[in-house]
XYZ file of C-alpha atoms in Angstrom:
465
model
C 0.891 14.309 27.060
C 3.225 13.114 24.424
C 4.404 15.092 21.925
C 3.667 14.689 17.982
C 7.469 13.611 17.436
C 6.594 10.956 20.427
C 3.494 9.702 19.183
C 4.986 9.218 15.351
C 7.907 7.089 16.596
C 5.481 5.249 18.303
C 3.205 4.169 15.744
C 6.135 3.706 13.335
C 7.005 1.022 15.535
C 4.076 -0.830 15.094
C 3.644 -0.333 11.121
C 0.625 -2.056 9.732
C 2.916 -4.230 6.533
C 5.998 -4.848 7.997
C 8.231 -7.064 5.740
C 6.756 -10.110 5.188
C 8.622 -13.546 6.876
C 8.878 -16.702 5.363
C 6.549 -19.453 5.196
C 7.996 -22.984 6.433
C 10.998 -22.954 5.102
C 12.077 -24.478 1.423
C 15.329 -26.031 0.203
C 17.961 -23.744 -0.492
C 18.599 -23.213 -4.132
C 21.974 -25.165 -4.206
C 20.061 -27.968 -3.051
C 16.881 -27.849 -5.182
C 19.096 -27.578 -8.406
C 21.282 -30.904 -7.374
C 18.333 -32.806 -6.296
C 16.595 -31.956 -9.388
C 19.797 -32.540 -11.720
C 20.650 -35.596 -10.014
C 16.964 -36.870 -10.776
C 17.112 -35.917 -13.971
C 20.073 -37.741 -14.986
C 19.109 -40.804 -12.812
C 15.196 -41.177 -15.096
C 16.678 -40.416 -18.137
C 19.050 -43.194 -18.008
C 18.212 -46.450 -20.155
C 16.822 -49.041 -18.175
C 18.139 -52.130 -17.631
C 17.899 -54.778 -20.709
C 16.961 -58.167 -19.904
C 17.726 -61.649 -22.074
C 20.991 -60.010 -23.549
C 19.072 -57.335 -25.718
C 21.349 -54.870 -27.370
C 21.713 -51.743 -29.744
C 19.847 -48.728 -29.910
C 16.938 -48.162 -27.884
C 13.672 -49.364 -28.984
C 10.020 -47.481 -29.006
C 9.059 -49.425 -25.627
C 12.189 -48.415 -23.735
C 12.056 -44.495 -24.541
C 8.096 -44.677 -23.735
C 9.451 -46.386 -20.145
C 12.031 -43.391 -19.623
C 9.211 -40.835 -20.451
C 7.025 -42.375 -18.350
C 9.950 -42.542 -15.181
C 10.480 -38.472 -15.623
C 6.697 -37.809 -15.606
C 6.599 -39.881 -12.723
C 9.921 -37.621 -10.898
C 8.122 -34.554 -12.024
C 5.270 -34.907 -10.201
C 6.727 -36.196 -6.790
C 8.910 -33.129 -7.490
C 5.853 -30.649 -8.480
C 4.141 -32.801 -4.747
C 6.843 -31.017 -2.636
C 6.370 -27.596 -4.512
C 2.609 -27.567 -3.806
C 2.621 -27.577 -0.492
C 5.416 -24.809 -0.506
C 4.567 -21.704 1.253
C 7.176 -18.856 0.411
C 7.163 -14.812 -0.071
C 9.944 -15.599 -2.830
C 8.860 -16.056 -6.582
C 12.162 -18.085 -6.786
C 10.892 -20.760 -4.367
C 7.766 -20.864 -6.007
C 6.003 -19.966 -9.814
C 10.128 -20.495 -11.006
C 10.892 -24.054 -9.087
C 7.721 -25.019 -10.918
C 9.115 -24.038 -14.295
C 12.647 -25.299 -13.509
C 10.709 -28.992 -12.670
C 8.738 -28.664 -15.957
C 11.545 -27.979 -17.788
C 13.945 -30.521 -16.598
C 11.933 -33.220 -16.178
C 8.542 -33.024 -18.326
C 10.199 -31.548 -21.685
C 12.813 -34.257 -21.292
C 9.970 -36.791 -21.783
C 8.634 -35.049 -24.605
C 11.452 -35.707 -26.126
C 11.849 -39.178 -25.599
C 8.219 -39.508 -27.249
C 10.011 -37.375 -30.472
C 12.177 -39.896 -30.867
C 9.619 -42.549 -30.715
C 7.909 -41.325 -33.433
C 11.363 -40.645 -35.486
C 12.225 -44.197 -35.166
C 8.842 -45.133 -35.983
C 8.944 -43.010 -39.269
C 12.486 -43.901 -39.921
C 11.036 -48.165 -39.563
C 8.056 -47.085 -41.821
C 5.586 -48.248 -38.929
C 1.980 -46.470 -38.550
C 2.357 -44.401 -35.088
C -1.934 -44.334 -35.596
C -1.994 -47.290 -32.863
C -0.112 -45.200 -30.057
C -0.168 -41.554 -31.313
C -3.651 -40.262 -29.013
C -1.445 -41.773 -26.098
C 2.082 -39.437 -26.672
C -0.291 -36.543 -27.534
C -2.823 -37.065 -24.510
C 0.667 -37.017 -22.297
C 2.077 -33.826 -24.225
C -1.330 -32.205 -23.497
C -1.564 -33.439 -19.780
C 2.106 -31.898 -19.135
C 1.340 -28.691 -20.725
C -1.359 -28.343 -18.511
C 0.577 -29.075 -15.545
C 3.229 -26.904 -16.358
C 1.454 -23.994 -17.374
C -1.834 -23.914 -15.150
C 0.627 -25.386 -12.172
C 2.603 -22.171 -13.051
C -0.073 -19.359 -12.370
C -1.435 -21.517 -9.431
C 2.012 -20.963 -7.775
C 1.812 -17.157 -8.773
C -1.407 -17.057 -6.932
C -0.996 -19.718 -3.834
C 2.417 -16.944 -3.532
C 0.369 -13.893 -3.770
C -2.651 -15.204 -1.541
C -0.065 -16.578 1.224
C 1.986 -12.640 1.589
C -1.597 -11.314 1.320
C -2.987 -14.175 4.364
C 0.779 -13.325 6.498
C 0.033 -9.473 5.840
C -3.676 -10.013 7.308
C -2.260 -11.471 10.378
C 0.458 -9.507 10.966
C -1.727 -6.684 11.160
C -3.796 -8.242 12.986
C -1.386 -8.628 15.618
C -0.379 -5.215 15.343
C -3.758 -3.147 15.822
C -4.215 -3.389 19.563
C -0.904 -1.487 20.116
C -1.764 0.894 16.728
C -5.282 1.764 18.323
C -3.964 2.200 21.812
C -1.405 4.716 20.929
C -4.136 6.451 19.081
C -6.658 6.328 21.756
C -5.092 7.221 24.725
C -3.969 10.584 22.766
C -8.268 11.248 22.584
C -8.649 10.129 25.797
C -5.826 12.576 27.344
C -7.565 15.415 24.810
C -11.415 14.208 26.258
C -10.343 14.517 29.648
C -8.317 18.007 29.170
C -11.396 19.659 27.405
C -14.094 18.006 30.441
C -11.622 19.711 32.837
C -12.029 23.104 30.952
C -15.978 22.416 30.658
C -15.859 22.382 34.597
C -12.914 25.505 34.674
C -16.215 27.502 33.475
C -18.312 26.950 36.465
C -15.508 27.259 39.227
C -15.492 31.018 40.754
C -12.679 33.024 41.936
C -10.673 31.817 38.769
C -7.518 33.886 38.143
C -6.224 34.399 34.624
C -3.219 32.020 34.918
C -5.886 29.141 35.870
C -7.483 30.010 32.318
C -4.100 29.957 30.911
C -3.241 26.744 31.913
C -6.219 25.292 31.023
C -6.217 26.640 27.600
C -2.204 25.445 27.163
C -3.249 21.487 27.369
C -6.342 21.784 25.084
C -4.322 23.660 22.502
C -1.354 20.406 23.781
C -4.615 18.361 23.235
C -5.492 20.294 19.515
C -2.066 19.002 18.191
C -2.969 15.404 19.376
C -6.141 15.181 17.860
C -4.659 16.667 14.555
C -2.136 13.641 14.324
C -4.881 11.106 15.807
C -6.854 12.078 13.031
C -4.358 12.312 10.061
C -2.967 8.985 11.079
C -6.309 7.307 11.594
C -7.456 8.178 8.067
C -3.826 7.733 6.618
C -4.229 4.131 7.992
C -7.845 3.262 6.924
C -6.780 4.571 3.094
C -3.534 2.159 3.174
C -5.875 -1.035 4.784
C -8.486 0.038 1.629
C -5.229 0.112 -0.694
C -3.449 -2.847 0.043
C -6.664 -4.986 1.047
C -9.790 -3.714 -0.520
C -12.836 -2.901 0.247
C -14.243 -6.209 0.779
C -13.311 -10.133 0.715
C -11.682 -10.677 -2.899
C -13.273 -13.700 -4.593
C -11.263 -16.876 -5.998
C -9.396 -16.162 -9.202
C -11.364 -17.496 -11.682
C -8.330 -19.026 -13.492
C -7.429 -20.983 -10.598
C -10.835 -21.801 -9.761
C -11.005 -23.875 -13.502
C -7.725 -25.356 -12.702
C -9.122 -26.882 -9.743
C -12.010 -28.316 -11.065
C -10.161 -29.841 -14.039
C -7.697 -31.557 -11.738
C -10.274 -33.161 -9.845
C -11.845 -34.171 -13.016
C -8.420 -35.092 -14.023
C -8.724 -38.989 -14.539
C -11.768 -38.275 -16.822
C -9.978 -35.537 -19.188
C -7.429 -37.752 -19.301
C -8.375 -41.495 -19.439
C -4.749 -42.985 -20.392
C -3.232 -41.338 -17.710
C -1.197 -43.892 -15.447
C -2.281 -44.847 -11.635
C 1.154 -43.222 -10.641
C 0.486 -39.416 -12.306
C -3.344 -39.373 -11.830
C -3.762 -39.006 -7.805
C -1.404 -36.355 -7.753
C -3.639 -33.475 -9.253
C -7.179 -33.762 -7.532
C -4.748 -33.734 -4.085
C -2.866 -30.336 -5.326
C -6.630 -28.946 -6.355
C -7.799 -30.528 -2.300
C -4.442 -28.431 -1.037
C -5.475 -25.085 -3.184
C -8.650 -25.141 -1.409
C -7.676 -25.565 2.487
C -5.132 -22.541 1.895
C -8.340 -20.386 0.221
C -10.761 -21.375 3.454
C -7.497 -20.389 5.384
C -7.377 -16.828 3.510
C -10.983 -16.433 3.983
C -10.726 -17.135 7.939
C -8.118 -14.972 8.366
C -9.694 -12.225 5.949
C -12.789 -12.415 8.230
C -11.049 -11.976 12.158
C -9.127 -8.828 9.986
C -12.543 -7.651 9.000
C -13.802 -7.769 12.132
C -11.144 -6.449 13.959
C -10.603 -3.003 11.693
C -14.621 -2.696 11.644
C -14.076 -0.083 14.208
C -11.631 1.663 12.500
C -13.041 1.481 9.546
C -16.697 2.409 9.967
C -14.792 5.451 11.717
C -16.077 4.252 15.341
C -12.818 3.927 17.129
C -13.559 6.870 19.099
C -17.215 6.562 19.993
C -17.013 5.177 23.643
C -15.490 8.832 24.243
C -18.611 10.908 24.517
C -16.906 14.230 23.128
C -16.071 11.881 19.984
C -18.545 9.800 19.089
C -19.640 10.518 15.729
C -17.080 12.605 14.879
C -15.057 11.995 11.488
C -11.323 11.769 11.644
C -10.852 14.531 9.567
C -12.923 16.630 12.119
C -11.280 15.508 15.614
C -9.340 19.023 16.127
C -12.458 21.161 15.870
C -13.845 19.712 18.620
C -12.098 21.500 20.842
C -13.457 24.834 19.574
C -16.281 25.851 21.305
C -14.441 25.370 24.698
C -11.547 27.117 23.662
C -13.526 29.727 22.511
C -15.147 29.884 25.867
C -12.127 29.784 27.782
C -10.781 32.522 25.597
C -13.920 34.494 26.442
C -13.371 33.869 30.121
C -9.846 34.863 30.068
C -10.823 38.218 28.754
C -13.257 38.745 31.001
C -11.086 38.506 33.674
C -8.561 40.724 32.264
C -11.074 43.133 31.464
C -12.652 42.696 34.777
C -16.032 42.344 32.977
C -18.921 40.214 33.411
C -20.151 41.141 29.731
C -18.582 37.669 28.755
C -21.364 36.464 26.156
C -20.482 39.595 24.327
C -16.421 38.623 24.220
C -17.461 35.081 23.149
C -19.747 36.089 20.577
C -16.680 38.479 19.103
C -14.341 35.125 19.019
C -16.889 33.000 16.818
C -16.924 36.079 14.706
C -13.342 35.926 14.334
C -12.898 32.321 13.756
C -15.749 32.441 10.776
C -13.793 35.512 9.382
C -10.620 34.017 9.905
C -12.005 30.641 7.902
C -12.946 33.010 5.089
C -9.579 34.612 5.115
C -7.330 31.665 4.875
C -7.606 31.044 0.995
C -6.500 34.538 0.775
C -3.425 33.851 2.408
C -2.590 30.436 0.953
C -3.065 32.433 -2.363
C -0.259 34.834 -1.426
C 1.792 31.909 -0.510
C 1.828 29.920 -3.818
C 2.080 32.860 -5.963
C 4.606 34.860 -4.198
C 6.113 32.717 -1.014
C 9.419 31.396 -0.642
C 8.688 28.619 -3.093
C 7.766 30.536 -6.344
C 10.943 32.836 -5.595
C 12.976 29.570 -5.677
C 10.954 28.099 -8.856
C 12.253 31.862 -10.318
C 15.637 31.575 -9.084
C 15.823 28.080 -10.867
C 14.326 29.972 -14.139
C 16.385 32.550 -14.450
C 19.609 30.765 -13.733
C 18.610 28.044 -17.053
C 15.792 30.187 -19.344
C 19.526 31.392 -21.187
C 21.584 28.374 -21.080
C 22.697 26.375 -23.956
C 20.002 23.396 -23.636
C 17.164 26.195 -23.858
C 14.406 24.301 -24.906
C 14.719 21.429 -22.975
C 14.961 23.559 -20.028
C 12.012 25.788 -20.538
C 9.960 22.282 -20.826
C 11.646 21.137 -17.657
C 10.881 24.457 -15.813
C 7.094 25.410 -16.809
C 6.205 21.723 -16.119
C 6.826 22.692 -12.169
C 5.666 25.978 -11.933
C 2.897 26.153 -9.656
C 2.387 30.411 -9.355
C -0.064 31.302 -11.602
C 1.680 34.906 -12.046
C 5.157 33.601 -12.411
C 3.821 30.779 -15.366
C 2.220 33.759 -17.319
C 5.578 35.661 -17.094
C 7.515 33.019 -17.900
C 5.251 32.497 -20.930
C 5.659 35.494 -22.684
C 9.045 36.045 -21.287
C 10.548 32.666 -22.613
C 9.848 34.103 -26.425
C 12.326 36.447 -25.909
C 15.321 36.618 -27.363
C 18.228 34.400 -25.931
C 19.993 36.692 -23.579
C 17.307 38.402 -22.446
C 14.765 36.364 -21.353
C 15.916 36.021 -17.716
C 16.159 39.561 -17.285
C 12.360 40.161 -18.135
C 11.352 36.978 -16.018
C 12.790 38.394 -13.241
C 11.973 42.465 -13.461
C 8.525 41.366 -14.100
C 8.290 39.347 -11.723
C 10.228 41.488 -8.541
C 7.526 44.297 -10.028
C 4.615 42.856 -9.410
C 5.760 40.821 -6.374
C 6.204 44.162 -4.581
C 2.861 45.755 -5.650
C 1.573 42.356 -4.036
C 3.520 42.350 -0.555
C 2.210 45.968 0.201
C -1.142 44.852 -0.427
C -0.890 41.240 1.668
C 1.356 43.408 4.432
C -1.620 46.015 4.819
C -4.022 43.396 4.968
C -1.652 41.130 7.607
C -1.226 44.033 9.719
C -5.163 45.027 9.936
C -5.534 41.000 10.927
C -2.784 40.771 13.508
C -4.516 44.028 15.000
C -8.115 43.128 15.174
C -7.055 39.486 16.419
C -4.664 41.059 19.346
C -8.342 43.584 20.691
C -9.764 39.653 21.567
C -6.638 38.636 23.313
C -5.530 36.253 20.300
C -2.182 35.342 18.616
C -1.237 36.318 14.938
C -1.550 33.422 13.215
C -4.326 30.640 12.748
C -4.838 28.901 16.069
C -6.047 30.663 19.378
């Protein structure tokens, strides 16, 4: 049977979010920022003039330019959406960069159509819905574009982290299961140890040794089980997210794009309905792979990995170490007995229940002693003493009482830190060595009446038989 250290390195091998891979792979960053400065400077350049036309540029020409970066930014933005990357930086922030470069530099060119149009004292009223449909159609580009990379980014990690644990759960339940299985089949064989005859005490002995081997399994079965279900819940939720409603909206409007914009050019206007098309195959490809991980964990989940073991089924995670009781208790019995050299096992049996319910009732008693007056309050009074008289006083007293966790020491330190400067540790810790020894005579005489009573039934001093 493998030991708890084993088992941990085990299923730390096979973590359920390991760190997430990359999509198909973008342009480097070098090469993104050329390609998009060399495009920039290439569509911002004034056309060629034909007929021998010269001077500054006209209305027409900077409406052509503006209308040549639109045209780059959206065979840029094309690329971008199809982009599948863990890294804001090849995502949401290439999709500003584009805006930036490319569709502000049209805006503006369509400025300084209507400065020279001012400056020539002409009436902009003819072409002025156009520019402002365009500003309006690139704002909402940019910034709806924007939070659809955030969350095409977001839902591809969450889609990779689905699959990846996907991938991972056969050899995360396995580890688990074979440590129940080894535990089912050690307490079976110490069901049967009861009915054999001519048993000798080592035989019980031996017996008892795996199941309390098997004990420690179950313990770490069970605390990683529900340790794992709480991080799936965490990081995945309950239950299928639906589609952000923002992005939801965006896609609509982009199919309905050529009607909420009706000036929009042949070249621009396909683009958006195909980036809503592509937002919606990578959803349905979420929601598959949200529904195999679903299905797989069900078992895990619904706290049924265990059933096909009979001695398990049913059985919370939380509760897979007490199943071994009654046959310990049983084997304990039967180990008595045979020291005793009595058949009057029933009677040792019912003693060891007695003890365990007792020894359940006692436990908070002990854990008591421990937080008031165990080796952590001493060094939480240690740590008092050595600051309740230094120079930064009050800063320290706030520091200290804030991690107190003895209920005792806190009420010393209370009335203690009013004292005068110089004296304050001295009372914290006379006070405190006082009533600490009052308290270890008391928990002593009570250990020592417990370690006696559990040694009569043949059991250790501690908390596990």
């Amino acid at each position: 049977m493998l030991t708890p250290q084993r088992i941990a390195a085990a299923l730390a091998a096979t973590l359920l979010l390991a760190a997430p891979l990359r999509g198909a792979e973008p342009p480097s960053k070098y090469k993104f920022e050329t390609e998009l400065g060399n495009k920039e400077t290439s569509l911002a350049t004034v056309p060629d003039r034909q007929g021998g036309v010269t001077g500054p540029m006209r209305p027409a020409e900077f409406m052509a330019v503006a209308s040549n970066l639109q045209a780059g930014a959206m065979e840029t933005l094309d690329s971008l959406i199809v982009t599948e990357s863990h890294n804001s930086s090849e995502m949401e922030e290439r999709w500003q960069q584009t805006c930036r470069a490319l569709f502000h530099k049209a805006a503006t060119f369509y400025d300084e159509v209507e400065r020279l149009m001012a400056e020539r004292k002409e009436d902009p009223a003819r072409t002025q819905p156009f520019r402002d449909e365009m500003r309006k159609f690139m704002d909402d580009i940019e910034q709806n574009g924007h939070a659809c990379m955030v969350w095409r980014r977001r839902t591809f990690t969450k889609k990779f982290d689905m699959e990846h644990a996907i991938d991972n759960y056969p050899s995360f339940v396995a580890a688990m299961r074979n440590e129940v299985k080894e535990a089912q089949d050690a307490l079976l064989a110490g069901q049967a140890l009861l009915s054999r005859t001519g048993l000798k005490v080592k035989d019980v002995e031996d017996q008892l040794e795996k199941i309390r081997e098997a004990c420690c399994m179950l313990q770490w079965s069970g605390s990683l089980a529900k340790e794992r279900c709480s991080k799936i819940k965490e990081e995945f939720g309950d239950k299928t997210p639906e589609l952000d409603r923002n992005v939801e909206k965006t896609m609509t409007d982009w199919k309905a794009v050529a009607d909420r914009y009706p000036n929009l050019s042949r070249t621009l206007s396909p683009y958006p309905p195909k980036w809503a098309g592509k937002m919606k195959d990578q959803w349905d490809a979420f929601l598959r792979v949200r529904k195999d991980f679903d299905t797989t964990y069900a078992p895990l989940l619904e706290g049924k990995l265990f059933d096909d073991l009979s001695l398990f089924k049913g059985v919370a995670y939380g509760e897979l170490n007490q199943v071994p009781d009654a046959t310990k208790t049983k084997l304990i019995a039967k180990r008595e007995a045979l020291k005793r050299k009595t058949a009057d096992q029933a009677a040792i049996q019912k003693a060891l229940e007695d003890e365990r319910r007792l020894s359940a009732e006692e436990r908070p008693k002990w854990r008591e002693y421990q937080d008031t007056w165990g080796p952590g309050p001493e060094r939480d009074l240690r740590l008092l003493v050595a600051n309740v008289d230094s120079a930064s006083r009050e800063r320290q007293i706030s520091l200290i009482a804030a991690r107190i966790k003895s209920p005792t020491l806190s009420a010393l330190f209370s009335t203690a830190a009013r004292a005068a400067v110089g004296t304050a540790s001295d009372a914290i810790r006379n006070a405190w060595y006082k009533a600490k020894e009052q308290a270890d005579a008391e928990y002593n005489t009570w250990w020592n009446a417990r370690v006696q009573r559990r040694a009569k039934l043949g059991l250790k001093p501690g908390w596990d038989d």
